Each structure stands twice: as structure tokens, then as C-alpha cells.
Short mmCIF file of C-alpha atoms and ligand atoms in Angstrom, two decimals:
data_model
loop_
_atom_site.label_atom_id
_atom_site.label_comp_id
_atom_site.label_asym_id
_atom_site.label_seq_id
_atom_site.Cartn_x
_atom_site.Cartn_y
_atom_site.Cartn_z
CA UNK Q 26 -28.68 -3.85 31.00
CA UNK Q 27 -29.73 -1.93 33.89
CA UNK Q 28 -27.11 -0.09 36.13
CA UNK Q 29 -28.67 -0.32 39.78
CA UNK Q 30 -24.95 0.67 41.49
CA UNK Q 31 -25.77 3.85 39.67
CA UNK Q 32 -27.11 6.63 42.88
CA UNK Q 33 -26.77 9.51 40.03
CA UNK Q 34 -29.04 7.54 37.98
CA UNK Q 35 -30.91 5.73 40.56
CA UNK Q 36 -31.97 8.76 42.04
CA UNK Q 37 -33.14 10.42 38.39
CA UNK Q 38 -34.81 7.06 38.41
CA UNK Q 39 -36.68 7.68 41.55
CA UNK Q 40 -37.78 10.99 40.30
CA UNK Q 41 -38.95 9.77 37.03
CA UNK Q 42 -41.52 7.66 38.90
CA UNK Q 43 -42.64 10.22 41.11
CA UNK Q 44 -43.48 12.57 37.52
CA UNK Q 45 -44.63 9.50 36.25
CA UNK Q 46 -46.83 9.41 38.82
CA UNK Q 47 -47.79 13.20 38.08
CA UNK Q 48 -49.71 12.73 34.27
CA UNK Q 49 -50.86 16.33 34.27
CA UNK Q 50 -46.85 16.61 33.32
CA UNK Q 51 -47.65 14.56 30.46
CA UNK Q 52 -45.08 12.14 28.47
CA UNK Q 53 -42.37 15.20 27.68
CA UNK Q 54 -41.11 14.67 31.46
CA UNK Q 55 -40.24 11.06 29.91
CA UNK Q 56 -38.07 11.95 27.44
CA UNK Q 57 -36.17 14.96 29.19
CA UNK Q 58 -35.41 12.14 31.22
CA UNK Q 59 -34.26 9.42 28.94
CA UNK Q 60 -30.64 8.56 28.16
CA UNK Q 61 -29.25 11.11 25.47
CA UNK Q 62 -28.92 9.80 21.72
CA UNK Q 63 -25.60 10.47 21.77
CA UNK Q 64 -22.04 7.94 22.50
CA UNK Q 65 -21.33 8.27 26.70
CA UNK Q 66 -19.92 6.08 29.08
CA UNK Q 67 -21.43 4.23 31.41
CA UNK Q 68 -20.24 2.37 34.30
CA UNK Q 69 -18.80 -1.28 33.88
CA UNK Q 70 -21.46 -3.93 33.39
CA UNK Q 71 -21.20 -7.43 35.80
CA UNK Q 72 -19.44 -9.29 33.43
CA UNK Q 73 -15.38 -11.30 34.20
CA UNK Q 74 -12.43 -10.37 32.27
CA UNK Q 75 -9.84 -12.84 31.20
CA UNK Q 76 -7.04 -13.80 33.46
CA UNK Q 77 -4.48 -13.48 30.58
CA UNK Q 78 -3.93 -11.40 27.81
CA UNK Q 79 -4.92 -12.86 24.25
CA UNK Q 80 -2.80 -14.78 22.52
CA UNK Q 81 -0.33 -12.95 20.04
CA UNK Q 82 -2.11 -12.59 17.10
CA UNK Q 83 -1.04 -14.73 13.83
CA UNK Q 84 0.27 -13.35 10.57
CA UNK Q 85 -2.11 -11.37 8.52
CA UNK Q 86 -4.79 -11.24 11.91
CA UNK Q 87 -7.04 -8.40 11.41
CA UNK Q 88 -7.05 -5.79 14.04
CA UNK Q 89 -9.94 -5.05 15.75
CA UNK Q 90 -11.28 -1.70 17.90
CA UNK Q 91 -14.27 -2.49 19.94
CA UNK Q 92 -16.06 0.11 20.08
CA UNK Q 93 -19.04 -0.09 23.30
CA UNK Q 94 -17.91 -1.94 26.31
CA UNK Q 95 -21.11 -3.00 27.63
CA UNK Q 96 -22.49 -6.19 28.43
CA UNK Q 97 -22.33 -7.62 24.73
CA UNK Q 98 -18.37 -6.13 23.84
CA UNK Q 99 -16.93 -6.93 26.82
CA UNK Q 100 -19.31 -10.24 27.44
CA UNK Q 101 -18.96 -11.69 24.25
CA UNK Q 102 -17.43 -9.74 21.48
CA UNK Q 103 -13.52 -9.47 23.09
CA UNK Q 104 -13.66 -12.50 24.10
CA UNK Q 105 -14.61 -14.14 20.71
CA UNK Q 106 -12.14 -11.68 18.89
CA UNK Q 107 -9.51 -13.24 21.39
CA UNK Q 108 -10.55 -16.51 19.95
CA UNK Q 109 -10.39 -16.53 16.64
CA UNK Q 110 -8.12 -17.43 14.33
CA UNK Q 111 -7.61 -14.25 12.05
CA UNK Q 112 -8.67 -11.63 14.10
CA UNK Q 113 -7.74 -9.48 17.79
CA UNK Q 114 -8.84 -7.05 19.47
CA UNK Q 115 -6.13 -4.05 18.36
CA UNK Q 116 -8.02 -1.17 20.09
CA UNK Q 117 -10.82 -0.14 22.34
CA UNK Q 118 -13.49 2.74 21.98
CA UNK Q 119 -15.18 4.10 25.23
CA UNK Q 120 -16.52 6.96 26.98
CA UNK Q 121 -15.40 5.63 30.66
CA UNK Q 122 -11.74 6.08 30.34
CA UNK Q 123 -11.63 3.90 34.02
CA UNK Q 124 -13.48 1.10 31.93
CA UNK Q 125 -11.64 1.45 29.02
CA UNK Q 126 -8.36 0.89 31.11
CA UNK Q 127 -9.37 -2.06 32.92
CA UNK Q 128 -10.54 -3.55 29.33
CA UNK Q 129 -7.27 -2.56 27.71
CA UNK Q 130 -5.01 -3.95 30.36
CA UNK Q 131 -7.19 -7.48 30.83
CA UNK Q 132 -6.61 -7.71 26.89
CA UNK Q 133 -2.69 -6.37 27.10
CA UNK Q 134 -3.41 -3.73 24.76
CA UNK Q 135 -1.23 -0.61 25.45
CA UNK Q 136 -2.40 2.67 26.46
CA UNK Q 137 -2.44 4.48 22.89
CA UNK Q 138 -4.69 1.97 21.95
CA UNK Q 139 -7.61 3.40 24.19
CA UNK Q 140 -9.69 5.84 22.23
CA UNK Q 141 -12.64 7.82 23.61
CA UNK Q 142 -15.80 8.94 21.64
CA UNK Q 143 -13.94 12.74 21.00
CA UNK Q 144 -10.58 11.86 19.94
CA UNK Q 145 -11.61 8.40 17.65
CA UNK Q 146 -11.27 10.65 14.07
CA UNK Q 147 -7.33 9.74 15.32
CA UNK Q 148 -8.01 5.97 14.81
CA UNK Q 149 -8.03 6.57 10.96
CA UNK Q 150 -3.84 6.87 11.52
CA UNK Q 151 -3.72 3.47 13.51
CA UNK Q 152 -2.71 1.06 11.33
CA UNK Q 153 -2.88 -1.49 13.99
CA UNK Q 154 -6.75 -1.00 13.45
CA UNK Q 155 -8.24 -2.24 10.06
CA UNK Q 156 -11.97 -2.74 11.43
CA UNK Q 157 -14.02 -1.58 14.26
CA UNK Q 158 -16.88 -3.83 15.74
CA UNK Q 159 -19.71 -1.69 16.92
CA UNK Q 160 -21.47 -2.52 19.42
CA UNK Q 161 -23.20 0.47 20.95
CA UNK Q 162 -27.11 1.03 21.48
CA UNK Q 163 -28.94 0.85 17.98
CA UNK Q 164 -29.82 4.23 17.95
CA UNK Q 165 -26.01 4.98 17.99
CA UNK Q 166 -24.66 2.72 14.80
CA UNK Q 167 -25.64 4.72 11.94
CA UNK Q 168 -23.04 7.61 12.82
CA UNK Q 169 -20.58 5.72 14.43
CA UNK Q 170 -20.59 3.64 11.27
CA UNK Q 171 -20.38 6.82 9.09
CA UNK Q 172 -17.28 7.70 11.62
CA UNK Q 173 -15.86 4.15 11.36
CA UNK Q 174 -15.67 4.16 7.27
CA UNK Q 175 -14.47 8.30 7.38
CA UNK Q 176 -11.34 6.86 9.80
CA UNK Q 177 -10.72 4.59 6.61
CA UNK Q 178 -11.83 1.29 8.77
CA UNK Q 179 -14.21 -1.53 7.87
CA UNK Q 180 -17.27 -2.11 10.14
CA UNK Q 181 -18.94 -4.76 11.86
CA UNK Q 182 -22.20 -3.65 13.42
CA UNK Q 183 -23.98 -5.23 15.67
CA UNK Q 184 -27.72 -6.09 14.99
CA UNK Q 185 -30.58 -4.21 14.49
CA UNK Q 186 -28.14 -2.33 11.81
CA UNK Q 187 -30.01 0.98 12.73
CA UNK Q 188 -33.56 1.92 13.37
CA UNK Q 189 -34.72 3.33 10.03
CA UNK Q 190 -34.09 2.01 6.51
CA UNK Q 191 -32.82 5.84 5.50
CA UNK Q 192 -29.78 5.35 8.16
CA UNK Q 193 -29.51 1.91 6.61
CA UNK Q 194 -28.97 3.42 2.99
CA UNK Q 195 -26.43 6.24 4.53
CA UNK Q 196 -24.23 3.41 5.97
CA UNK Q 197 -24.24 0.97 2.98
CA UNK Q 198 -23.47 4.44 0.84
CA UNK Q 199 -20.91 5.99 3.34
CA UNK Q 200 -19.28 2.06 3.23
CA UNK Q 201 -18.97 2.24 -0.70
CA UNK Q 202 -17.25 5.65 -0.97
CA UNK Q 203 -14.80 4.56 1.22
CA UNK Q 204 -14.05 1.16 -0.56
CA UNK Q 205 -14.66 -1.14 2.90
CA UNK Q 206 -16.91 -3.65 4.25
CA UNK Q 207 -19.75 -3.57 5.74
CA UNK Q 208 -20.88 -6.43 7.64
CA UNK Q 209 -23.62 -7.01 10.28
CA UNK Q 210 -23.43 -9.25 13.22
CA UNK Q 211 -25.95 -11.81 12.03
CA UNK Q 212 -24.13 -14.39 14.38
CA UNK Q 213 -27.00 -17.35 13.92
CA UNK Q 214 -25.24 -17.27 9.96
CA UNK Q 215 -22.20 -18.94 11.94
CA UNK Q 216 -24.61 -21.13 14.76
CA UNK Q 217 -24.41 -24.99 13.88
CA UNK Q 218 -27.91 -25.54 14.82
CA UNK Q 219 -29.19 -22.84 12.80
CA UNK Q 220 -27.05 -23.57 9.74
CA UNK Q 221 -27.87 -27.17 9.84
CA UNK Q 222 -31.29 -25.85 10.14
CA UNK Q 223 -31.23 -23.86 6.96
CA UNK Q 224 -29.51 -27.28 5.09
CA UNK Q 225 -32.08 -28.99 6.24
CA UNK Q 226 -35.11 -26.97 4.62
CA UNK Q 227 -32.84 -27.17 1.56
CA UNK Q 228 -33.19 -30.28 1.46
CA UNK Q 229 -36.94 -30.01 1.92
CA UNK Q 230 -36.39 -32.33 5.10
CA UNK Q 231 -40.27 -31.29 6.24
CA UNK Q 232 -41.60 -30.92 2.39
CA UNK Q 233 -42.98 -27.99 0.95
CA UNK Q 234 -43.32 -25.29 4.31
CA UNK Q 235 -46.87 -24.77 5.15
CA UNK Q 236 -45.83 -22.60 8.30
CA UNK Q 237 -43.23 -20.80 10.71
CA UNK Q 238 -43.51 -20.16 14.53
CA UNK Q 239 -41.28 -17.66 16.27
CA UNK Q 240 -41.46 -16.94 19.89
CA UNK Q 241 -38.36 -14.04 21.43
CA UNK Q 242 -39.58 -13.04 25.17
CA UNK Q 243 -38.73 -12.50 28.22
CA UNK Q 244 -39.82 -9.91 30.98
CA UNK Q 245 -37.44 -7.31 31.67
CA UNK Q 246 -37.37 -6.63 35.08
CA UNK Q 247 -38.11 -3.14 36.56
CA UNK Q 248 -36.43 -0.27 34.72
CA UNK Q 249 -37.01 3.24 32.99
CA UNK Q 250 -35.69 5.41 30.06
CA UNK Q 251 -33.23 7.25 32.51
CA UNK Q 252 -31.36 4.56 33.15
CA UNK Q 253 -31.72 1.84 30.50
CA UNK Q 254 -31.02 2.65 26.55
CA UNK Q 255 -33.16 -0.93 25.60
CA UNK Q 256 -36.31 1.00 26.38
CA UNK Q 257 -35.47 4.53 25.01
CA UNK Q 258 -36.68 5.05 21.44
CA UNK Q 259 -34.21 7.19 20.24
CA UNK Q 260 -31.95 4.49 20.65
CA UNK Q 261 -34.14 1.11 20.59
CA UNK Q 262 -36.79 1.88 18.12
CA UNK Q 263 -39.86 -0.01 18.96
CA UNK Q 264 -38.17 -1.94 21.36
CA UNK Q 265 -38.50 -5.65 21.33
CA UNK Q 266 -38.52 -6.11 18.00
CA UNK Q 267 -35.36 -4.76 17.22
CA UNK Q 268 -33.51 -6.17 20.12
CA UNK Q 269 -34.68 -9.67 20.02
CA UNK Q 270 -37.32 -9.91 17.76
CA UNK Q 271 -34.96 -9.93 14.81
CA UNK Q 272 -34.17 -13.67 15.30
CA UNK Q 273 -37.60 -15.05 14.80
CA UNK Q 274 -37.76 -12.63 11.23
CA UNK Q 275 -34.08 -13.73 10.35
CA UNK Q 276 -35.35 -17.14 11.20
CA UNK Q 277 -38.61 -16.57 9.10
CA UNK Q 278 -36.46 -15.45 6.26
CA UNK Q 279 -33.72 -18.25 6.17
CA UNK Q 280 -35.55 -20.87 6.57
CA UNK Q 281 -38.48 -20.74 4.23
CA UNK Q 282 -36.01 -18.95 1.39
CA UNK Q 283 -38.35 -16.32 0.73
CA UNK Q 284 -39.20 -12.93 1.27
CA UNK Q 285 -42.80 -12.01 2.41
CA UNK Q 286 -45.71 -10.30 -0.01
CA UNK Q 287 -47.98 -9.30 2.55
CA UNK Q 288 -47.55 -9.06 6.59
CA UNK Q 289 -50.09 -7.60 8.93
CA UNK Q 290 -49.14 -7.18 12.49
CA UNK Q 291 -50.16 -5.75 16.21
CA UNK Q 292 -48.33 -4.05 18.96
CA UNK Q 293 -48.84 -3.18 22.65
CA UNK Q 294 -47.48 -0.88 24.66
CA UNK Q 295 -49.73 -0.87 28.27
CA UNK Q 296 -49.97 2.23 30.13
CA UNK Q 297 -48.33 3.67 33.17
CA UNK Q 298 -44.89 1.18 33.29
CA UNK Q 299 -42.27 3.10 33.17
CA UNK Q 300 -40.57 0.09 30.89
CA UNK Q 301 -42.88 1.05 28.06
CA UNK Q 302 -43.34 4.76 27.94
CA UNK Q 303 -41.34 4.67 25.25
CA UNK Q 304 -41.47 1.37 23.89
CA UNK Q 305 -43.75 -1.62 22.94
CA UNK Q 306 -44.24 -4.52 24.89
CA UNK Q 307 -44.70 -6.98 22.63
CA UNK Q 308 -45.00 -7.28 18.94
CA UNK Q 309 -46.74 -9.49 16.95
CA UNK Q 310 -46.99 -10.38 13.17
CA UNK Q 311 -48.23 -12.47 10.38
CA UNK Q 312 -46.38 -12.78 7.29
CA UNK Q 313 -47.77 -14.38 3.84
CA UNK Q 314 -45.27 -15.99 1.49
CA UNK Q 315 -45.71 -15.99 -2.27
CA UNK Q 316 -45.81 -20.10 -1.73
CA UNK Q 317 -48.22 -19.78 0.22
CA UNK Q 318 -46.44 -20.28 3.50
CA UNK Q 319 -47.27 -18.18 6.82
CA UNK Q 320 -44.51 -17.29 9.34
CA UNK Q 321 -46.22 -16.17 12.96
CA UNK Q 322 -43.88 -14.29 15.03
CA UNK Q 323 -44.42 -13.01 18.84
CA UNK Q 324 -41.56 -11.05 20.22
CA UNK Q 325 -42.00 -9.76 24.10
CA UNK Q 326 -39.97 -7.71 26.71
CA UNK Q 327 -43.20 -8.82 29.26
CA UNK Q 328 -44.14 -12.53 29.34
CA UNK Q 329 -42.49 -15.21 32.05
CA UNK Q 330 -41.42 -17.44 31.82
CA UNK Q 331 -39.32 -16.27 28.37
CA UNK Q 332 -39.11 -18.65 25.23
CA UNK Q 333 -36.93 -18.56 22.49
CA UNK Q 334 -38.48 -20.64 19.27
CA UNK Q 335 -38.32 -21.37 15.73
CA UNK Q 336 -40.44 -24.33 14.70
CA UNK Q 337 -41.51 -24.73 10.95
CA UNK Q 338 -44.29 -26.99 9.96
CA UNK Q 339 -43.98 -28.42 6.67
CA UNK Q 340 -46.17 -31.00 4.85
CA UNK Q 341 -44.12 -33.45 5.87
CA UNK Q 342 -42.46 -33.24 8.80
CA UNK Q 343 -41.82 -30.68 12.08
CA UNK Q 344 -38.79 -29.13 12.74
CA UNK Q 345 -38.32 -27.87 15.78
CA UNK Q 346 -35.45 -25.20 17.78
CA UNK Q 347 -35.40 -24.43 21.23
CA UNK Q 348 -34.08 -22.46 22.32
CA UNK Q 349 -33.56 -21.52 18.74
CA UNK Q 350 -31.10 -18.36 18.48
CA UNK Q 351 -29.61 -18.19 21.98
CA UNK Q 352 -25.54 -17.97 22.87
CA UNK Q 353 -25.50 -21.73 23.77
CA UNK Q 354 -27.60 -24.31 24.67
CA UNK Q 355 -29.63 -25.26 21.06
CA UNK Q 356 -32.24 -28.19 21.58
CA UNK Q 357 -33.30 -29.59 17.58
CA UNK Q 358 -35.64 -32.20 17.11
CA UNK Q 359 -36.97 -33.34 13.17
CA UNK Q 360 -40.28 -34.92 13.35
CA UNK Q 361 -41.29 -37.37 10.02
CA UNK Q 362 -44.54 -39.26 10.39
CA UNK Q 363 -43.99 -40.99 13.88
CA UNK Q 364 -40.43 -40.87 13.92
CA UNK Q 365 -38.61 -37.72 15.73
CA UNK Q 366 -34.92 -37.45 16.02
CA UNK Q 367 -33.04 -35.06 18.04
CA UNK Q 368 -30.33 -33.28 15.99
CA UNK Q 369 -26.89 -32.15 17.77
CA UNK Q 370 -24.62 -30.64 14.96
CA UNK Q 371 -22.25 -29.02 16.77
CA UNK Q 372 -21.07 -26.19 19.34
CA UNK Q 373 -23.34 -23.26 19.57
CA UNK Q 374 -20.17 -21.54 21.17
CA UNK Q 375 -18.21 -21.24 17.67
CA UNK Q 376 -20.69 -18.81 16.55
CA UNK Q 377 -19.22 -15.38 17.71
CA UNK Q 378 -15.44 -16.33 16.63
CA UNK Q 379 -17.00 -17.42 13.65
CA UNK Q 380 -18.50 -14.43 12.90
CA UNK Q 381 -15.43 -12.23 13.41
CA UNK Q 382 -13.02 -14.76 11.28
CA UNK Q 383 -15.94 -14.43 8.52
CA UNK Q 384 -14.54 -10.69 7.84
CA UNK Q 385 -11.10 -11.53 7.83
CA UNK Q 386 -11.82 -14.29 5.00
CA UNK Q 387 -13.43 -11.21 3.32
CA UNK Q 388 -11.29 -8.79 3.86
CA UNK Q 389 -7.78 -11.12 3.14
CA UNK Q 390 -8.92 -13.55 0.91
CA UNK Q 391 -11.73 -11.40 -1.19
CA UNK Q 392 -14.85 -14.37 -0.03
CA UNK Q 393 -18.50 -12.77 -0.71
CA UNK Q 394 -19.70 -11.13 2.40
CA UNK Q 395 -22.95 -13.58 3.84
CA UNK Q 396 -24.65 -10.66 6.18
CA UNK Q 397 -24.01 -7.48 4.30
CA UNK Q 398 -25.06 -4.29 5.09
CA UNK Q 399 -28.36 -4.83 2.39
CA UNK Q 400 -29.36 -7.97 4.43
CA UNK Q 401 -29.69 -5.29 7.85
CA UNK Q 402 -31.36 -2.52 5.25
CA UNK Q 403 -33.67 -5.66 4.57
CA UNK Q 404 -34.56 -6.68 7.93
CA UNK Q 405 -35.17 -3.02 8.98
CA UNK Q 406 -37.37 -2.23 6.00
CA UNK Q 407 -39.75 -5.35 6.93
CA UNK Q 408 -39.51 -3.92 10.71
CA UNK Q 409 -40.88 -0.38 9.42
CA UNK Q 410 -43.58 -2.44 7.62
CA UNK Q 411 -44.62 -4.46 10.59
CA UNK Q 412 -45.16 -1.25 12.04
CA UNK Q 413 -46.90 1.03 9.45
CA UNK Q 414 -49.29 -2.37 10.00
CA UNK Q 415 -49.78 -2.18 13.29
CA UNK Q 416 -50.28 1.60 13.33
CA UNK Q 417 -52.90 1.35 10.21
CA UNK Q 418 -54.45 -1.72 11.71
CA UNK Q 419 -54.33 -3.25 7.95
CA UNK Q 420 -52.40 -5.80 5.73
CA UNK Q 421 -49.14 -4.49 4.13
CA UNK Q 422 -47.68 -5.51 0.83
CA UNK Q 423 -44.00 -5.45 1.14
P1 NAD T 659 -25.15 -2.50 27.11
O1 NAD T 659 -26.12 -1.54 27.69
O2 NAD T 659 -24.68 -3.62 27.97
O3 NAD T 659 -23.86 -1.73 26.59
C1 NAD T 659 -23.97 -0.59 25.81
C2 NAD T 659 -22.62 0.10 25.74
O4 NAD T 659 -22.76 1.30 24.98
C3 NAD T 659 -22.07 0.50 27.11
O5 NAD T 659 -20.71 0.23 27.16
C4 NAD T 659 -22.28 1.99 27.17
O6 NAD T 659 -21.27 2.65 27.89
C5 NAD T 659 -22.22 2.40 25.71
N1 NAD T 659 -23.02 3.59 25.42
C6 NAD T 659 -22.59 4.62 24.64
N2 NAD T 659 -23.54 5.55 24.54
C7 NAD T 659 -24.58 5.12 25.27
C8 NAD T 659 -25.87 5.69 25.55
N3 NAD T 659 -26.24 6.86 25.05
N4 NAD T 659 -26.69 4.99 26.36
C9 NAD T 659 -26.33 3.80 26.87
N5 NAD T 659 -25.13 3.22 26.64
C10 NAD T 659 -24.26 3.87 25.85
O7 NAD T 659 -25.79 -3.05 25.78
P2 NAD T 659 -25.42 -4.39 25.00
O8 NAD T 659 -26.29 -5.48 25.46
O9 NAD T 659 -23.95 -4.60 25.07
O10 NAD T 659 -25.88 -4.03 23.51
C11 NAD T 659 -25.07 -3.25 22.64
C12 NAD T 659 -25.38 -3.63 21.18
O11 NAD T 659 -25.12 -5.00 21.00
C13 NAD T 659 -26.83 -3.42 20.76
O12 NAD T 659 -26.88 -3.00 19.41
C14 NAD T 659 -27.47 -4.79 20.88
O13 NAD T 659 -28.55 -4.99 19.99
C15 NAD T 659 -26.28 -5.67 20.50
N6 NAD T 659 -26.37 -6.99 21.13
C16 NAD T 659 -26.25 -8.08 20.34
C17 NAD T 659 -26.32 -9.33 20.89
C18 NAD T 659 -26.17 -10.54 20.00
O14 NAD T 659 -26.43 -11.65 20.47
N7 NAD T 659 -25.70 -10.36 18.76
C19 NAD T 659 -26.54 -9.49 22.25
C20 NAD T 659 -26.64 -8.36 23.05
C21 NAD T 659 -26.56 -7.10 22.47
#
């Protein structure tokens, strides 16, 4: 997330505190400041490579270009191409051509398939690249999705799908015209605990919902918009919301079945820290359901210690997740009357390689797509509600 090793930027840091400090220069010397809205390279994030290549790919694998190596694409997204069944990684897509090399070679990928942000138009005559997996700041996805489907490639996208419903509509309409998927990384779709979760409220395992508790937070530690993307708005939106936020209203959404009528919700964004000259602290929102049911949700970049929950209370039973939406490490319990079971359905692990083989079955074998493009334009749209809320101070329909 943050780049300490950085002097360029550590020292643009500095001097963004010191005119922070200086509020006769007002909140322009912010954003002069910030990280640009635009695809560069930064320097390689703390994460391992493999030891050894991936495996050959099988017959029919779909080849991927990962476009973004940052924490998530290198952390989580190579490695889960690497391990599933009818995908690879075919390509990579940086603007640190150092990175990029050290990526390329970990994955035994040759040197044509490095691409940079100016020459990727090139990709679209790659046929060892059918999709590209996008996982740059938000801010970035809309165009690089646009470019992505131009090069003739279907996209996976990493979550939020963009920060405004408009970019949402561009991609979904710039994915149709060019005949290919669109698909957003919704990875708690492919998450035993969460799936067994949704089964489970199928089933009406805690009767009819009466309620639904989300809690996403953590504090971020000290940072600024020079040197961190998750805290400039051009590229985060509101911030916390977007980034983690998104699981509780996913959660909301899968679990009860519905789709709100009415939400009303609050934000805060404290003065003078350079995390949140930009951003929001926290986020929090109230959601009716036409059954009657209420889904709380409290997202945070500034509480400790941080909490990931879902819980819904039903009339019933309890169920409860935590941590709910995380990479590993799912606790479930089901409460009925005095009797409470703890639920272990599986390996949180499968979920990225899940995910990524989910496409191929799409793409190969013609399966209907389970987090399209219109799911993300959904999510987003509810996002811009929760704000237009917060910024009237009133209850939204939706
Ligand atoms: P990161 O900061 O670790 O990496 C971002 C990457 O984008 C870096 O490689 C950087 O070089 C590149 N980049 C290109 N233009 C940039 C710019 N203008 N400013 C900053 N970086 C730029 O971020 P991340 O955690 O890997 O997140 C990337 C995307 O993945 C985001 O959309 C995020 O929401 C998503 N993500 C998803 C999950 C999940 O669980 N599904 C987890 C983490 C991140």
C-alpha cells in the first residue's frame, strides 16, 4: 500500500505535511500533490515470488495478462492464475519495466510477453492473450477496460468496477460491441464460507431476516495522497467504501436476496490528517428492505483494532461470519434457540483460482457469467446513493 523505500516520494511526502501544515495554501496544494489519475509504475511491493515457474498450462487454458503488479496481482492474482485449472498467466502489463521483468521471469513468461502501459494497443495481436485481469487503482479500470475490449480481449476487473455508475455503463457498452466478457472480481461468489452462507439463508436456516450487520475496518497507518492511490479520490472515490466497504453491501445483498428501497447513510472525513484530505474515514449506512429487513453497515480506514463481519439476525436463528470476507481464515457459527454450531465448509483459499477458472467455464463452455459487469454497475449505483445521503443528510429511495 504505502511505498516508504520511496526518497522521491518520501520526500514529496515530507513536503506535503509541511503545506499541510500551511492552510492559508488551502486544499489545491493537496491535489497538485496526489498521485496522477493516470497508469505508472511504481516500485515493487513486499510481497515473494514463486520459486518455479507455473506449471505448463493444459489444453484449451485461457491466457491471461495481468495487468497492475502491485500488492493484489502479484500477491494474489498470479499466483491463483498459476493455480487453476483452465487458466495462466500468458502476459504481464506494467509501467516498471524492472518489475515487470522480475514478474515475467518468476512466472517463465518470455520477454515479448512484457507489455508496458504505451505499447499494450499491441496485445490485441497476441493470441497467447485471450483476457486481461485488471487490477490497477479503481480510478484506473474504466479506460483500461475500454483498452482491454478495443485489443479484442475479455476483462476481469477487479472490485470496485469503477467509481461512477456512468464509467460503469461505458464498460458494460464498450464489452458488448466487442462481443467479450465482462466479469468482476467478486471473489466471496467462489468463498466456501460465504457460499454456504448464501445456501443457508436459502434455506431460511434463521427464518424470515429481520436484520444484517456489516463491520470492514481497519486503521491505515500514516500516509498521504502523494504517495498512496487508496486515499486519492481520483482514483479511490470515497475511500473506504469502495475498497473494503463493498463486502459488507455484497454481503447485504446476497444474503437477504433483495435489493434495498430506501438507505440513509453518514460519512466522516476529520480534519487536518493527511489520510483523509481526500477521502472519508468511515462510512456508515442503513438500508430498508421491501420485507422489511434492515442491513447496518460500518466501513472504516480509522478504528483499531479492525473487524471484518457479516452477522444476520433472523427470526429464528443468528448467523454469524468472522472474519466474514477475508483471504483465509473464515470463523461461521449458526445459532437456533440455544443450540449454536460452528460451520467449516471448506478452504477459504480456493476462492481466487476459483474465480479465474469461473471465466474460462464462460468463455469455453458458454456457462452464464455469476458477477457480471451489471452486478459492479449495481453495487456502484447503491455507493453513489449512500452518498447523495450522506451529503443531503436525508433518506434515499433507490
Ligand atoms: P497496489 O497499490 O498494491 O498496486 C497497484 C498497482 O497499480 C501497482 O502495481 C502500481 O504500479 C499500479 N499503478 C498504475 N498506475 C498507478 C497510479 N496512478 N497510482 C498508483 N499505482 C498505480 O494496490 P492493490 O492492493 O494491488 O489494488 C489494486 C486493485 O485491486 C484495486 O482495484 C483494489 O480494489 C483491488 N484489490 C482487490 C482485493 C480483493 O480481495 N479482491 C484486494 C486488494 C486489492
Amino acid at each position: 500500500m504505502t511505498h516508504p523505500s520511496l526518497s522521491r516520494r518520501r520526500l514529496l511526502q515530507l513536503s506535503c505535511a509541511s503545506l499541510a501544515a500551511a492552510p492559508w495554501l488551502g486544499s489545491s496544494a493537496w491535489a497538485s500533490a496526489s498521485l496522477p489519475r493516470k497508469a505508472i509504475g511504481m516500485p515493487f511491493p513486499g510481497v515473494q515470488l514463486p520459486a518455479s515457474p507455473q506449471p505448463a498450462p493444459s489444453e484449451g487454458s485461457v491466457g491471461f495478462a495481468v495487468m497492475g503488479l502491485g500488492g493484489y496481482g502479484l500477491g494474489r492474482v498470479m499466483p491463483a492464475l498459476a493455480r487453476a485449472e483452465r487458466c495462466h498467466v500468458a502476459a504481464v502489463v506494467s509501467g516498471n519495466p524492472e518489475k515487470a521483468a522480475r514478474a515475467a521471469a518468476a512466472y517463465g513468461l518470455p520477454d515479448d510477453a512484457i507489455y508496458s502501459y504505451d505499447n499494450f494497443d499491441a496485445i490485441a495481436d497476441d493470441d497467447r492473450v485471450e483476457a486481461v485481469y485488471i487490477v490497477l487503482p479503481s480510478g484506473l479500470h474504466a479506460d483500461w477496460t475500454e483498452k482491454s475490449f478495443a485489443a479484442g480481449k475479455h476483462v476481469l476487473c477487479e472490485k470496485p468496477m469503477a467509481l461512477t455508475s456512468a464509467e460503469c455503463e461505458r464498460m458494460i457498452a464498450a464489452g458488448q460491441q466487442a462481443g467479450k466478457q465482462l466479469m468482476i472480481a467478486y471473489r466471496c461468489h467462489f468463498e466456501p464460507y460465504n457460499l454456504r452462507a448464501m445456501e443457508l439463508m436459502r434455506e431460511g436456516a434463521v427464518g424470515a431476516i429481520r436484520d444484517i450487520e456489516t463491520f470492514q475496518q481497519y486503521r491505515m497507518g500514516p500516509t498521504s495522497p502523494a504517495e498512496n492511490w487508496r486515499v486519492v479520490r481520483s482514483l479511490a472515490g470515497g475511500g473506504p467504501l469502495e475498497d473494503y466497504g463493498i463486502y459488507g453491501l455484497q454481503a447485504a445483498l446476497y444474503l437477504s436476496g433483495e435489493m434495498p428501497s430506501s438507505l440513509r447513510a453518514e460519512t466522516v472525513q476529520p480534519a487536518n490528517d493527511p489520510r483523509f484530505s481526500e477521502i472519508f474515514a468511515s462510512v456508515r449506512t442503513e438500508m430498508q428492505f421491501p420485507s422489511g429487513a434492515t442491513a447496518r453497515l460500518f466501513t472504516s480506514y480509522d478504528t483499531n483494532p479492525g473487524r471484518n463481519r457479516v452477522a444476520v439476525a433472523g427470526a429464528d436463528g443468528l448467523l454469524e461470519m468472522e472474519p466474514a470476507t477475508g483471504y483465509g481464515g473464515q470463523h461461521m457459527t449458526l445459532t437456533r434457540g440455544d443450540a449454536s454450531e460452528t460451520l467449516a465448509p471448506g478452504d477459504p483459499g480456493v476462492q481466487f483460482h476459483l474465480q479465474c477458472d469461473h471465466l474460462a467455464e464462460v468463455i469455453r463452455d458458454g456457462k452464464e457469467l455469476i458477477v457480471p459487469g451489471e452486478m459492479g454497475l449495481r453495487d456502484v449505483r447503491l455507493m453513489e446513493a449512500i452518498y447523495r445521503s450522506a451529503a443531503a443528510g436525508e433518506t434515499v429511495a433507490v
